[in-house]
Coordinates of C-alpha atoms in Angstrom, one line a residue:
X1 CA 0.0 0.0 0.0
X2 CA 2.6 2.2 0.8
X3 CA 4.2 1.4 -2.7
X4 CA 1.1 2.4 -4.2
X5 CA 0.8 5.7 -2.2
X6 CA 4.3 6.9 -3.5
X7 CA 4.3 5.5 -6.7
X8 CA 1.4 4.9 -8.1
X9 CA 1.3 1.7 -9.1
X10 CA 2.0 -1.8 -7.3
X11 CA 4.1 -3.1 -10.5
X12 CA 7.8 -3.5 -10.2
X13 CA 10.2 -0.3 -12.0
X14 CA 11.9 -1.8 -15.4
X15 CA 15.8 -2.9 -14.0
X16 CA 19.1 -2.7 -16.2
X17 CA 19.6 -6.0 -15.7
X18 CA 22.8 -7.7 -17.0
X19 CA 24.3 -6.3 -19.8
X20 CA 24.4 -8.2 -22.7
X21 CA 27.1 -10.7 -23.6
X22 CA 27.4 -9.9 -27.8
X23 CA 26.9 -6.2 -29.2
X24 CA 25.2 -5.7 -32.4
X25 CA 28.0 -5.7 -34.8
X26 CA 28.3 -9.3 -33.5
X27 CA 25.5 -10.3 -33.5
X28 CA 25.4 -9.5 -37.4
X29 CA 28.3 -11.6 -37.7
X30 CA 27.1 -14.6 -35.7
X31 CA 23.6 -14.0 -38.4
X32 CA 26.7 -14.2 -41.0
X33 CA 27.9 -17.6 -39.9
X34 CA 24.4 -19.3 -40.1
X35 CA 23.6 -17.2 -43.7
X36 CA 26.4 -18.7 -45.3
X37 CA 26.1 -22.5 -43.5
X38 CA 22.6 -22.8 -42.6
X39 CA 23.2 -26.5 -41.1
X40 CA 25.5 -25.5 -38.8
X41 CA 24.4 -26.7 -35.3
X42 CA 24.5 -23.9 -32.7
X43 CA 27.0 -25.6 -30.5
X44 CA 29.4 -26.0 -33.4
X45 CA 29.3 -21.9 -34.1
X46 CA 29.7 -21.5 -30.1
X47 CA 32.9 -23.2 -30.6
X48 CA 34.3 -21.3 -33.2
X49 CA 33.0 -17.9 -32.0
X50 CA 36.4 -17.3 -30.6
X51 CA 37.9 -17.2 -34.1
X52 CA 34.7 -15.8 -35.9
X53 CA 33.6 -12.9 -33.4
X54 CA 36.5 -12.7 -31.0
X55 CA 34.9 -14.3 -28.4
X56 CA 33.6 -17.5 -26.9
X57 CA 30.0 -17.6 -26.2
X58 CA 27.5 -20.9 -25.3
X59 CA 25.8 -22.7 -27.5
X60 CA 22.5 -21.4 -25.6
X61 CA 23.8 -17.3 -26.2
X62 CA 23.6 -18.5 -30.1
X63 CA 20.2 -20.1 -30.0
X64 CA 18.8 -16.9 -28.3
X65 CA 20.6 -14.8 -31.0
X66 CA 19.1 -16.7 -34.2
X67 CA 15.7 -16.7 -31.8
X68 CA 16.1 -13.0 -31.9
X69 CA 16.4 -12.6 -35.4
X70 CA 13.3 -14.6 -36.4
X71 CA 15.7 -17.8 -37.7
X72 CA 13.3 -21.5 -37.3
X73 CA 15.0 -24.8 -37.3
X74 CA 13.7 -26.9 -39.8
X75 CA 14.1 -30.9 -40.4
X76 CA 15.6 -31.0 -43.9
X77 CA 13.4 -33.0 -46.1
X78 CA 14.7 -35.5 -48.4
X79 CA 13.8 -35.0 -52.1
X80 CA 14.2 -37.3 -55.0
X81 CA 16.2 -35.7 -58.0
X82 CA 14.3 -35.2 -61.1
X83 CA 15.8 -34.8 -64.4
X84 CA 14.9 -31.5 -66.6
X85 CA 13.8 -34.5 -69.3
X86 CA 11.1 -35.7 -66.5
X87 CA 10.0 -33.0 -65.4
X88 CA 8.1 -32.3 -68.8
X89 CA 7.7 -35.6 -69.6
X90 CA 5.4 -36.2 -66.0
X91 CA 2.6 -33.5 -67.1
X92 CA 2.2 -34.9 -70.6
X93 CA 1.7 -38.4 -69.2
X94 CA -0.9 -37.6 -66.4
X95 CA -2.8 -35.2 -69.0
X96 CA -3.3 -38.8 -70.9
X97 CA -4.7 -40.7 -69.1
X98 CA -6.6 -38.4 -66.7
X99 CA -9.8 -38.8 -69.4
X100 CA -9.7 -42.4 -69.6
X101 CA -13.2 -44.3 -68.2
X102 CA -13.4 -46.4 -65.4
X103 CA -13.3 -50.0 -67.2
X104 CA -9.8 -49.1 -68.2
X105 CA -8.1 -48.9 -64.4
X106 CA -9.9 -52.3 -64.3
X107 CA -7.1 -54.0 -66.1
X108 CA -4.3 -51.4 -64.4
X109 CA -2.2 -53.0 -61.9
X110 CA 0.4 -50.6 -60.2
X111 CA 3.5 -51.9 -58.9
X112 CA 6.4 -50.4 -57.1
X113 CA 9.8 -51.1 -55.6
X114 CA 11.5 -49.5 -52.4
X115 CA 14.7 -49.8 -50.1
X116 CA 14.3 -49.9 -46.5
X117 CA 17.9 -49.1 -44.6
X118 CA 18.4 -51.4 -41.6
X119 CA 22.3 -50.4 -40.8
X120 CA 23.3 -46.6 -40.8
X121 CA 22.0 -43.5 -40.4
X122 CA 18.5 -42.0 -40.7
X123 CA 19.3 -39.0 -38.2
X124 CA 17.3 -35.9 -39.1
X125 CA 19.7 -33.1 -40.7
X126 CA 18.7 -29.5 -39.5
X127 CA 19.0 -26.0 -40.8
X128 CA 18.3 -22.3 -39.3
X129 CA 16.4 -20.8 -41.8
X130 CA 14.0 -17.8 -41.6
X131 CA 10.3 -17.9 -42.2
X132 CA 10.7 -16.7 -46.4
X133 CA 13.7 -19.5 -46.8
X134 CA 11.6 -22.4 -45.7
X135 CA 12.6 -24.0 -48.5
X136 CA 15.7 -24.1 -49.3
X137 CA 15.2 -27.0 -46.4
X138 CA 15.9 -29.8 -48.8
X139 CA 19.0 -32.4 -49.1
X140 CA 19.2 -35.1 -52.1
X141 CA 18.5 -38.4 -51.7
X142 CA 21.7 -40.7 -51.5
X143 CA 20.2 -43.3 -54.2
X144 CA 23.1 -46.3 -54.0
X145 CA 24.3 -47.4 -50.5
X146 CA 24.4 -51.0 -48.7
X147 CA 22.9 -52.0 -46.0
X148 CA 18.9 -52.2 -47.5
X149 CA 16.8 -54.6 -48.1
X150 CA 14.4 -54.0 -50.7
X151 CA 11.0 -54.9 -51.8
X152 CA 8.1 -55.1 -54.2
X153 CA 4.4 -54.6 -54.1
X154 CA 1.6 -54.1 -56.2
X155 CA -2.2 -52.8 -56.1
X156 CA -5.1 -52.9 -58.7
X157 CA -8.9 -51.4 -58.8
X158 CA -9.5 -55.4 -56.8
X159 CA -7.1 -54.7 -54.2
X160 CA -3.1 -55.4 -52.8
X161 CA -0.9 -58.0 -53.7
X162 CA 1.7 -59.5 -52.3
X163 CA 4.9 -57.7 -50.3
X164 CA 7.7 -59.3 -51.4
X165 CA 11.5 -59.1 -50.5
X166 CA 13.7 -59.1 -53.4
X167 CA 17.7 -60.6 -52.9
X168 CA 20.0 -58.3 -55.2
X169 CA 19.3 -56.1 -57.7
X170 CA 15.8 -56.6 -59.5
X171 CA 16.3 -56.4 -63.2
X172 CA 13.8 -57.7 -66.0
X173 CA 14.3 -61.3 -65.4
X174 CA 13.7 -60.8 -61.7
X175 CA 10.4 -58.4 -62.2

């Protein structure tokens, strides 16, 4: 009450607080580092701060900073390569047969192959990106590796067919 009598108001006055660790200018440079390697992980720009801004700073000062400056962290998505040639031929082919009649997806019978990795690596990559940049999120497929096992399946308008595991390569004996 008495607060309230001399002041005005019962809420607490603004304090200095601590001063902050990085000034502008480096701030701007620690936005540098992430602009020109957006998948660099925040702890691994902490640790060369001391060579990039002239000081060390934590891995936490950094995520504040990017925070700050409206950067997200994004899960780079995997994307399959398409050639120029594809990318034409694709429209063309779904233009044909987008008209066809129902008795002809009667005789249709869709089949694909795909790889499943059981050894290695299917960590999630991430980049600091802002809101307009979203995607430039993307990192190609590695298309030959080992440690896959791969299989085939098929569907028609009558239902699925059999999953099956294919040994090797599958070629057009093996299909």
């Amino acid at each position: 009450i008495k607060k309230f009598d001399t002041v005005g108001t019962l809420k607490n006055k603004k304090r200095s607080g601590r001063k902050p660790v990085l000034d502008q200018r480096q701030c701007r440079q620690i936005l540098g580092v992430v602009a020109k390697n957006p998948s660099a992980s925040p702890v691994k720009i902490a640790l060369e701060s001391k060579n990039t801004i002239g000081k060390q700073v934590s891995s936490s000062t950094i995520r504040r900073r990017l925070k700050e400056a409206d950067f997200k962290t994004y899960v780079v998505r995997k994307t399959i390569e398409i050639t120029p040639t594809n990318k034409t031929k694709r429209p063309r082919f779904a233009l044909e047969y987008v008209k066809k009649p129902l008795d002809f997806w009667f005789n249709i019978l869709w089949t694909d192959e795909s790889a499943f990795q059981y050894q290695g690596s299917y960590s999630k990559h991430f980049m600091h990106l802002k809101n307009n940049q979203k995607h430039l999120a993307a990192q190609p497929t590695n298309r030959f590796g080992g440690g896959t096992v791969m299989f085939w399946g098929c569907l028609s308008y009558y239902g699925f067919g059999d999953l099956v595991p294919i040994e090797g390569t599958l070629n057009q004996n093996g299909y």
